[in-house]
Amino acid sequence: MSYEWLHLRLAAPLMAFGGVAIDHVGPTREFPSASALTGLLANALGYRREDGACHQALQDRLIFGALSVLPEGRNMPLAVTDTQNAKLEKSDRGWTTLGAPEGRAGATYDSPHRRRRDYLVDHETRVVLRLAAGEGPTLENVATALDRPARPLFIGRKSCLPASPLLQGDAEGATAYAALLSLGLHGHAIWPDEGEGPDGALRYDIADLRNWHSGLHGGSRVVIEGQIL
């Protein structure tokens, strides 16, 4: 059986695929997590943060593979670390994707708020995705939302705006690995453990799931990581 997959191009001057954060350090992975793609699609569909059941159902149905497109001669993505120092005042307000400023409910911080955030630089990732059977949006609904999103989209963090439209068309294949092969691109990739892959590919658990009811990250899935030749 061959499935239809949406083909996404995630590219930006700076973008982030958040990994496991410890204290004030926010790392980035090479590939998007299941929770990050769920949030991206949910934002396009117009879900609100409190719609935990809708987010959870979407993540539970999501099946995807991702491939890094690197310039010739480069075998790994470039990354940069941004050190952020800010003194937060109780009256501070910030921009949101809802089109209205958002205020703070906490008190003023006497000392600076320090954070480190890693970003991928001038990076491009291709994603193939489909939705397993279940309640909620269809793949056509998702494609329409990505073409005309309910709110502005960003790749990982609000400052990471896409360099081009995300939706690139579709792909074909019985598995995520086959759908990645159908793109005709070469590079380092990750896909679900569906019994396919080249010799030398790695199989491991990745912690990239979110419990959208509690709002906390937790849970892992088995993936394969290797080269698409």
PDB file of C-alpha atoms in Angstrom:
ATOM      1  CA  MET A   1       0.000   0.000   0.000  1.00  0.00           C
ATOM      2  CA  SER A   2       1.267   3.482  -0.869  1.00  0.00           C
ATOM      3  CA  TYR A   3       0.316   6.498   1.245  1.00  0.00           C
ATOM      4  CA  GLU A   4       0.202  10.160   0.349  1.00  0.00           C
ATOM      5  CA  TRP A   5       2.487  12.349   2.443  1.00  0.00           C
ATOM      6  CA  LEU A   6       2.751  16.109   2.716  1.00  0.00           C
ATOM      7  CA  HIS A   7       6.175  17.478   1.808  1.00  0.00           C
ATOM      8  CA  LEU A   8       7.347  20.426   3.933  1.00  0.00           C
ATOM      9  CA  ARG A   9      10.425  22.604   3.574  1.00  0.00           C
ATOM     10  CA  LEU A  10      11.579  24.101   6.868  1.00  0.00           C
ATOM     11  CA  ALA A  11      14.211  26.733   6.111  1.00  0.00           C
ATOM     12  CA  ALA A  12      15.200  29.963   7.840  1.00  0.00           C
ATOM     13  CA  PRO A  13      18.248  32.109   8.644  1.00  0.00           C
ATOM     14  CA  LEU A  14      17.837  30.923  12.244  1.00  0.00           C
ATOM     15  CA  MET A  15      15.648  28.105  13.509  1.00  0.00           C
ATOM     16  CA  ALA A  16      15.560  25.716  16.441  1.00  0.00           C
ATOM     17  CA  PHE A  17      14.428  22.144  17.034  1.00  0.00           C
ATOM     18  CA  GLY A  18      14.405  22.097  20.816  1.00  0.00           C
ATOM     19  CA  GLY A  19      16.096  19.263  22.642  1.00  0.00           C
ATOM     20  CA  VAL A  20      16.024  18.344  26.325  1.00  0.00           C
ATOM     21  CA  ALA A  21      16.567  21.615  28.213  1.00  0.00           C
ATOM     22  CA  ILE A  22      18.483  21.719  31.499  1.00  0.00           C
ATOM     23  CA  ASP A  23      18.312  24.833  33.667  1.00  0.00           C
ATOM     24  CA  HIS A  24      18.713  27.945  31.487  1.00  0.00           C
ATOM     25  CA  VAL A  25      20.254  26.150  28.474  1.00  0.00           C
ATOM     26  CA  GLY A  26      17.996  25.511  25.486  1.00  0.00           C
ATOM     27  CA  PRO A  27      19.740  23.218  22.970  1.00  0.00           C
ATOM     28  CA  THR A  28      18.648  22.453  19.426  1.00  0.00           C
ATOM     29  CA  ARG A  29      18.547  19.119  17.676  1.00  0.00           C
ATOM     30  CA  GLU A  30      19.222  18.531  14.011  1.00  0.00           C
ATOM     31  CA  PHE A  31      15.677  17.309  13.369  1.00  0.00           C
ATOM     32  CA  PRO A  32      12.240  18.497  14.535  1.00  0.00           C
ATOM     33  CA  SER A  33      10.590  16.620  17.378  1.00  0.00           C
ATOM     34  CA  ALA A  34       7.128  15.106  17.210  1.00  0.00           C
ATOM     35  CA  SER A  35       5.911  17.689  19.721  1.00  0.00           C
ATOM     36  CA  ALA A  36       7.395  20.582  17.706  1.00  0.00           C
ATOM     37  CA  LEU A  37       5.695  19.477  14.487  1.00  0.00           C
ATOM     38  CA  THR A  38       2.464  18.981  16.403  1.00  0.00           C
ATOM     39  CA  GLY A  39       2.684  22.559  17.667  1.00  0.00           C
ATOM     40  CA  LEU A  40       3.499  23.879  14.200  1.00  0.00           C
ATOM     41  CA  LEU A  41       0.507  22.153  12.605  1.00  0.00           C
ATOM     42  CA  ALA A  42      -1.767  23.084  15.513  1.00  0.00           C
ATOM     43  CA  ASN A  43      -0.797  26.744  15.150  1.00  0.00           C
ATOM     44  CA  ALA A  44      -1.594  26.631  11.436  1.00  0.00           C
ATOM     45  CA  LEU A  45      -4.952  24.980  12.195  1.00  0.00           C
ATOM     46  CA  GLY A  46      -5.806  27.661  14.752  1.00  0.00           C
ATOM     47  CA  TYR A  47      -5.692  25.531  17.908  1.00  0.00           C
ATOM     48  CA  ARG A  48      -5.191  27.420  21.147  1.00  0.00           C
ATOM     49  CA  ARG A  49      -2.690  26.443  23.828  1.00  0.00           C
ATOM     50  CA  GLU A  50      -5.437  25.241  26.141  1.00  0.00           C
ATOM     51  CA  ASP A  51      -6.797  22.825  23.511  1.00  0.00           C
ATOM     52  CA  GLY A  52      -4.839  19.955  25.018  1.00  0.00           C
ATOM     53  CA  ALA A  53      -7.080  17.178  23.750  1.00  0.00           C
ATOM     54  CA  CYS A  54      -6.833  18.415  20.152  1.00  0.00           C
ATOM     55  CA  HIS A  55      -3.050  18.690  20.360  1.00  0.00           C
ATOM     56  CA  GLN A  56      -2.753  15.228  21.902  1.00  0.00           C
ATOM     57  CA  ALA A  57      -4.950  13.627  19.254  1.00  0.00           C
ATOM     58  CA  LEU A  58      -2.892  15.302  16.516  1.00  0.00           C
ATOM     59  CA  GLN A  59       0.430  14.146  17.981  1.00  0.00           C
ATOM     60  CA  ASP A  60      -0.887  10.592  18.435  1.00  0.00           C
ATOM     61  CA  ARG A  61      -1.738  10.421  14.707  1.00  0.00           C
ATOM     62  CA  LEU A  62       1.401  12.097  13.377  1.00  0.00           C
ATOM     63  CA  ILE A  63       3.846   9.985  11.348  1.00  0.00           C
ATOM     64  CA  PHE A  64       6.843  11.731   9.805  1.00  0.00           C
ATOM     65  CA  GLY A  65      10.402  11.574   8.550  1.00  0.00           C
ATOM     66  CA  ALA A  66      12.903  14.437   8.276  1.00  0.00           C
ATOM     67  CA  LEU A  67      16.015  15.021   6.168  1.00  0.00           C
ATOM     68  CA  SER A  68      18.778  17.639   6.511  1.00  0.00           C
ATOM     69  CA  VAL A  69      19.678  19.323   3.229  1.00  0.00           C
ATOM     70  CA  LEU A  70      23.283  20.488   3.573  1.00  0.00           C
ATOM     71  CA  PRO A  71      25.482  22.406   1.124  1.00  0.00           C
ATOM     72  CA  GLU A  72      28.114  20.378  -0.704  1.00  0.00           C
ATOM     73  CA  GLY A  73      31.168  19.811   1.458  1.00  0.00           C
ATOM     74  CA  ARG A  74      29.332  20.202   4.785  1.00  0.00           C
ATOM     75  CA  ASN A  75      28.506  17.073   6.776  1.00  0.00           C
ATOM     76  CA  MET A  76      26.755  18.655   9.734  1.00  0.00           C
ATOM     77  CA  PRO A  77      24.555  21.704  10.400  1.00  0.00           C
ATOM     78  CA  LEU A  78      26.007  24.983  11.589  1.00  0.00           C
ATOM     79  CA  ALA A  79      24.834  26.170  15.001  1.00  0.00           C
ATOM     80  CA  VAL A  80      25.145  29.354  17.014  1.00  0.00           C
ATOM     81  CA  THR A  81      24.514  30.011  20.710  1.00  0.00           C
ATOM     82  CA  ASP A  82      22.639  33.164  21.704  1.00  0.00           C
ATOM     83  CA  THR A  83      23.266  34.401  25.247  1.00  0.00           C
ATOM     84  CA  GLN A  84      20.248  36.387  26.379  1.00  0.00           C
ATOM     85  CA  ASN A  85      20.246  38.806  29.320  1.00  0.00           C
ATOM     86  CA  ALA A  86      17.105  40.731  30.173  1.00  0.00           C
ATOM     87  CA  LYS A  87      15.753  42.549  33.173  1.00  0.00           C
ATOM     88  CA  LEU A  88      12.040  41.816  33.322  1.00  0.00           C
ATOM     89  CA  GLU A  89       9.716  44.486  34.614  1.00  0.00           C
ATOM     90  CA  LYS A  90       6.196  43.824  35.795  1.00  0.00           C
ATOM     91  CA  SER A  91       4.870  46.246  33.172  1.00  0.00           C
ATOM     92  CA  ASP A  92       6.758  44.655  30.227  1.00  0.00           C
ATOM     93  CA  ARG A  93       4.658  43.633  27.251  1.00  0.00           C
ATOM     94  CA  GLY A  94       5.594  41.498  24.249  1.00  0.00           C
ATOM     95  CA  TRP A  95       4.404  40.667  20.737  1.00  0.00           C
ATOM     96  CA  THR A  96       2.385  37.492  20.189  1.00  0.00           C
ATOM     97  CA  THR A  97       1.171  35.624  17.130  1.00  0.00           C
ATOM     98  CA  LEU A  98      -2.389  36.547  18.125  1.00  0.00           C
ATOM     99  CA  GLY A  99      -1.720  40.074  16.879  1.00  0.00           C
ATOM    100  CA  ALA A 100      -2.022  41.668  20.316  1.00  0.00           C
ATOM    101  CA  PRO A 101       0.617  42.431  22.963  1.00  0.00           C
ATOM    102  CA  GLU A 102       0.837  40.172  25.995  1.00  0.00           C
ATOM    103  CA  GLY A 103       1.698  41.365  29.474  1.00  0.00           C
ATOM    104  CA  ARG A 104       3.345  39.730  32.461  1.00  0.00           C
ATOM    105  CA  ALA A 105       1.615  38.643  35.651  1.00  0.00           C
ATOM    106  CA  GLY A 106       4.791  38.284  37.738  1.00  0.00           C
ATOM    107  CA  ALA A 107       6.828  40.759  39.714  1.00  0.00           C
ATOM    108  CA  THR A 108       9.846  42.763  38.550  1.00  0.00           C
ATOM    109  CA  TYR A 109      13.148  40.858  38.631  1.00  0.00           C
ATOM    110  CA  ASP A 110      15.931  42.814  40.339  1.00  0.00           C
ATOM    111  CA  SER A 111      18.669  40.791  38.618  1.00  0.00           C
ATOM    112  CA  PRO A 112      18.909  39.967  34.887  1.00  0.00           C
ATOM    113  CA  HIS A 113      17.146  36.903  33.560  1.00  0.00           C
ATOM    114  CA  ARG A 114      19.854  34.870  31.798  1.00  0.00           C
ATOM    115  CA  ARG A 115      19.280  32.217  29.156  1.00  0.00           C
ATOM    116  CA  ARG A 116      21.281  30.395  26.493  1.00  0.00           C
ATOM    117  CA  ARG A 117      19.541  29.353  23.298  1.00  0.00           C
ATOM    118  CA  ASP A 118      21.052  27.360  20.428  1.00  0.00           C
ATOM    119  CA  TYR A 119      19.967  27.914  16.830  1.00  0.00           C
ATOM    120  CA  LEU A 120      20.637  26.221  13.495  1.00  0.00           C
ATOM    121  CA  VAL A 121      22.082  28.723  10.996  1.00  0.00           C
ATOM    122  CA  ASP A 122      20.926  28.928   7.352  1.00  0.00           C
ATOM    123  CA  HIS A 123      19.546  25.432   7.699  1.00  0.00           C
ATOM    124  CA  GLU A 124      17.049  23.503   5.585  1.00  0.00           C
ATOM    125  CA  THR A 125      15.088  20.441   6.630  1.00  0.00           C
ATOM    126  CA  ARG A 126      12.627  18.524   4.480  1.00  0.00           C
ATOM    127  CA  VAL A 127       9.766  16.744   6.223  1.00  0.00           C
ATOM    128  CA  VAL A 128       7.335  14.126   4.934  1.00  0.00           C
ATOM    129  CA  LEU A 129       4.291  13.583   7.118  1.00  0.00           C
ATOM    130  CA  ARG A 130       0.942  11.880   7.174  1.00  0.00           C
ATOM    131  CA  LEU A 131      -1.806  11.287   9.739  1.00  0.00           C
ATOM    132  CA  ALA A 132      -2.901   7.856  10.928  1.00  0.00           C
ATOM    133  CA  ALA A 133      -6.608   7.101  10.994  1.00  0.00           C
ATOM    134  CA  GLY A 134      -8.523   8.821  13.778  1.00  0.00           C
ATOM    135  CA  GLU A 135     -10.647  11.779  14.733  1.00  0.00           C
ATOM    136  CA  GLY A 136      -9.554  15.278  13.857  1.00  0.00           C
ATOM    137  CA  PRO A 137      -8.249  17.046  10.775  1.00  0.00           C
ATOM    138  CA  THR A 138      -7.552  15.271   7.506  1.00  0.00           C
ATOM    139  CA  LEU A 139      -4.299  15.586   5.624  1.00  0.00           C
ATOM    140  CA  GLU A 140      -6.129  17.911   3.231  1.00  0.00           C
ATOM    141  CA  ASN A 141      -7.172  20.100   6.175  1.00  0.00           C
ATOM    142  CA  VAL A 142      -3.537  20.324   7.269  1.00  0.00           C
ATOM    143  CA  ALA A 143      -2.383  21.195   3.739  1.00  0.00           C
ATOM    144  CA  THR A 144      -4.960  23.983   3.523  1.00  0.00           C
ATOM    145  CA  ALA A 145      -3.933  25.321   6.932  1.00  0.00           C
ATOM    146  CA  LEU A 146      -0.247  25.366   6.008  1.00  0.00           C
ATOM    147  CA  ASP A 147      -1.087  27.261   2.825  1.00  0.00           C
ATOM    148  CA  ARG A 148      -3.299  29.764   4.660  1.00  0.00           C
ATOM    149  CA  PRO A 149      -2.430  29.460   8.379  1.00  0.00           C
ATOM    150  CA  ALA A 150      -4.702  30.805  11.087  1.00  0.00           C
ATOM    151  CA  ARG A 151      -1.712  32.599  12.655  1.00  0.00           C
ATOM    152  CA  PRO A 152       1.864  33.436  11.633  1.00  0.00           C
ATOM    153  CA  LEU A 153       4.093  30.352  11.665  1.00  0.00           C
ATOM    154  CA  PHE A 154       7.590  30.040  13.097  1.00  0.00           C
ATOM    155  CA  ILE A 155      10.148  27.232  13.257  1.00  0.00           C
ATOM    156  CA  GLY A 156      10.870  26.437  16.874  1.00  0.00           C
ATOM    157  CA  ARG A 157      10.838  29.937  18.378  1.00  0.00           C
ATOM    158  CA  LYS A 158       8.849  33.069  17.605  1.00  0.00           C
ATOM    159  CA  SER A 159      11.893  34.830  16.176  1.00  0.00           C
ATOM    160  CA  CYS A 160      12.485  32.030  13.631  1.00  0.00           C
ATOM    161  CA  LEU A 161      10.311  33.013  10.676  1.00  0.00           C
ATOM    162  CA  PRO A 162      10.318  30.712   7.613  1.00  0.00           C
ATOM    163  CA  ALA A 163      12.270  31.858   4.562  1.00  0.00           C
ATOM    164  CA  SER A 164       9.662  30.384   2.188  1.00  0.00           C
ATOM    165  CA  PRO A 165       6.217  28.736   2.235  1.00  0.00           C
ATOM    166  CA  LEU A 166       6.348  25.510   4.236  1.00  0.00           C
ATOM    167  CA  LEU A 167       4.164  23.352   1.999  1.00  0.00           C
ATOM    168  CA  GLN A 168       6.058  22.044  -1.022  1.00  0.00           C
ATOM    169  CA  GLY A 169       3.563  19.485  -2.334  1.00  0.00           C
ATOM    170  CA  ASP A 170       3.307  15.797  -1.577  1.00  0.00           C
ATOM    171  CA  ALA A 171       5.319  12.581  -1.620  1.00  0.00           C
ATOM    172  CA  GLU A 172       4.498   8.929  -2.116  1.00  0.00           C
ATOM    173  CA  GLY A 173       5.573   5.800  -0.289  1.00  0.00           C
ATOM    174  CA  ALA A 174       4.373   2.941   1.864  1.00  0.00           C
ATOM    175  CA  THR A 175       6.636   4.120   4.709  1.00  0.00           C
ATOM    176  CA  ALA A 176       8.241   7.363   5.846  1.00  0.00           C
ATOM    177  CA  TYR A 177      11.611   6.066   4.629  1.00  0.00           C
ATOM    178  CA  ALA A 178      10.165   5.385   1.169  1.00  0.00           C
ATOM    179  CA  ALA A 179       8.544   8.838   1.114  1.00  0.00           C
ATOM    180  CA  LEU A 180      11.897  10.445   1.935  1.00  0.00           C
ATOM    181  CA  LEU A 181      13.529   8.494  -0.898  1.00  0.00           C
ATOM    182  CA  SER A 182      10.835   9.757  -3.295  1.00  0.00           C
ATOM    183  CA  LEU A 183      12.017  13.354  -2.767  1.00  0.00           C
ATOM    184  CA  GLY A 184      15.190  12.605  -4.728  1.00  0.00           C
ATOM    185  CA  LEU A 185      17.372  14.380  -2.135  1.00  0.00           C
ATOM    186  CA  HIS A 186      20.416  13.122  -0.287  1.00  0.00           C
ATOM    187  CA  GLY A 187      21.390  13.696   3.293  1.00  0.00           C
ATOM    188  CA  HIS A 188      21.218  12.735   6.943  1.00  0.00           C
ATOM    189  CA  ALA A 189      17.708  11.702   7.951  1.00  0.00           C
ATOM    190  CA  ILE A 190      15.498  10.315  10.682  1.00  0.00           C
ATOM    191  CA  TRP A 191      12.319   8.262  10.324  1.00  0.00           C
ATOM    192  CA  PRO A 192      10.077   5.920  12.374  1.00  0.00           C
ATOM    193  CA  ASP A 193      11.122   2.310  12.896  1.00  0.00           C
ATOM    194  CA  GLU A 194       9.038   0.690  10.171  1.00  0.00           C
ATOM    195  CA  GLY A 195      11.447  -2.079   9.213  1.00  0.00           C
ATOM    196  CA  GLU A 196      13.278  -0.196   6.465  1.00  0.00           C
ATOM    197  CA  GLY A 197      16.624   1.539   6.178  1.00  0.00           C
ATOM    198  CA  PRO A 198      20.138   1.317   4.776  1.00  0.00           C
ATOM    199  CA  ASP A 199      22.963  -0.723   6.269  1.00  0.00           C
ATOM    200  CA  GLY A 200      24.618   1.050   9.165  1.00  0.00           C
ATOM    201  CA  ALA A 201      21.523   2.998  10.232  1.00  0.00           C
ATOM    202  CA  LEU A 202      21.077   3.552  13.974  1.00  0.00           C
ATOM    203  CA  ARG A 203      17.990   2.493  15.927  1.00  0.00           C
ATOM    204  CA  TYR A 204      17.284   4.199  19.251  1.00  0.00           C
ATOM    205  CA  ASP A 205      14.686   5.798  21.537  1.00  0.00           C
ATOM    206  CA  ILE A 206      14.192   9.539  21.209  1.00  0.00           C
ATOM    207  CA  ALA A 207      12.484  11.630  23.886  1.00  0.00           C
ATOM    208  CA  ASP A 208      10.444  14.045  21.768  1.00  0.00           C
ATOM    209  CA  LEU A 209       6.839  13.583  22.863  1.00  0.00           C
ATOM    210  CA  ARG A 210       4.701  15.940  24.932  1.00  0.00           C
ATOM    211  CA  ASN A 211       1.796  15.174  27.215  1.00  0.00           C
ATOM    212  CA  TRP A 212      -0.499  17.922  25.986  1.00  0.00           C
ATOM    213  CA  HIS A 213      -2.996  17.368  28.809  1.00  0.00           C
ATOM    214  CA  SER A 214      -0.452  18.159  31.545  1.00  0.00           C
ATOM    215  CA  GLY A 215       1.627  20.528  29.391  1.00  0.00           C
ATOM    216  CA  LEU A 216       4.838  18.634  30.219  1.00  0.00           C
ATOM    217  CA  HIS A 217       7.249  16.855  27.932  1.00  0.00           C
ATOM    218  CA  GLY A 218       7.524  13.129  28.507  1.00  0.00           C
ATOM    219  CA  GLY A 219       7.613   9.934  26.513  1.00  0.00           C
ATOM    220  CA  SER A 220       9.768   8.512  23.763  1.00  0.00           C
ATOM    221  CA  ARG A 221       9.480   6.628  20.492  1.00  0.00           C
ATOM    222  CA  VAL A 222      11.788   4.405  18.445  1.00  0.00           C
ATOM    223  CA  VAL A 223      13.405   5.960  15.374  1.00  0.00           C
ATOM    224  CA  ILE A 224      15.972   5.092  12.722  1.00  0.00           C
ATOM    225  CA  GLU A 225      18.738   7.550  11.813  1.00  0.00           C
ATOM    226  CA  GLY A 226      20.871   7.171   8.729  1.00  0.00           C
ATOM    227  CA  GLN A 227      21.821   8.451   5.286  1.00  0.00           C
ATOM    228  CA  ILE A 228      19.436   8.852   2.353  1.00  0.00           C
ATOM    229  CA  LEU A 229      21.575   8.094  -0.694  1.00  0.00           C
TER     230      LEU A 229
END
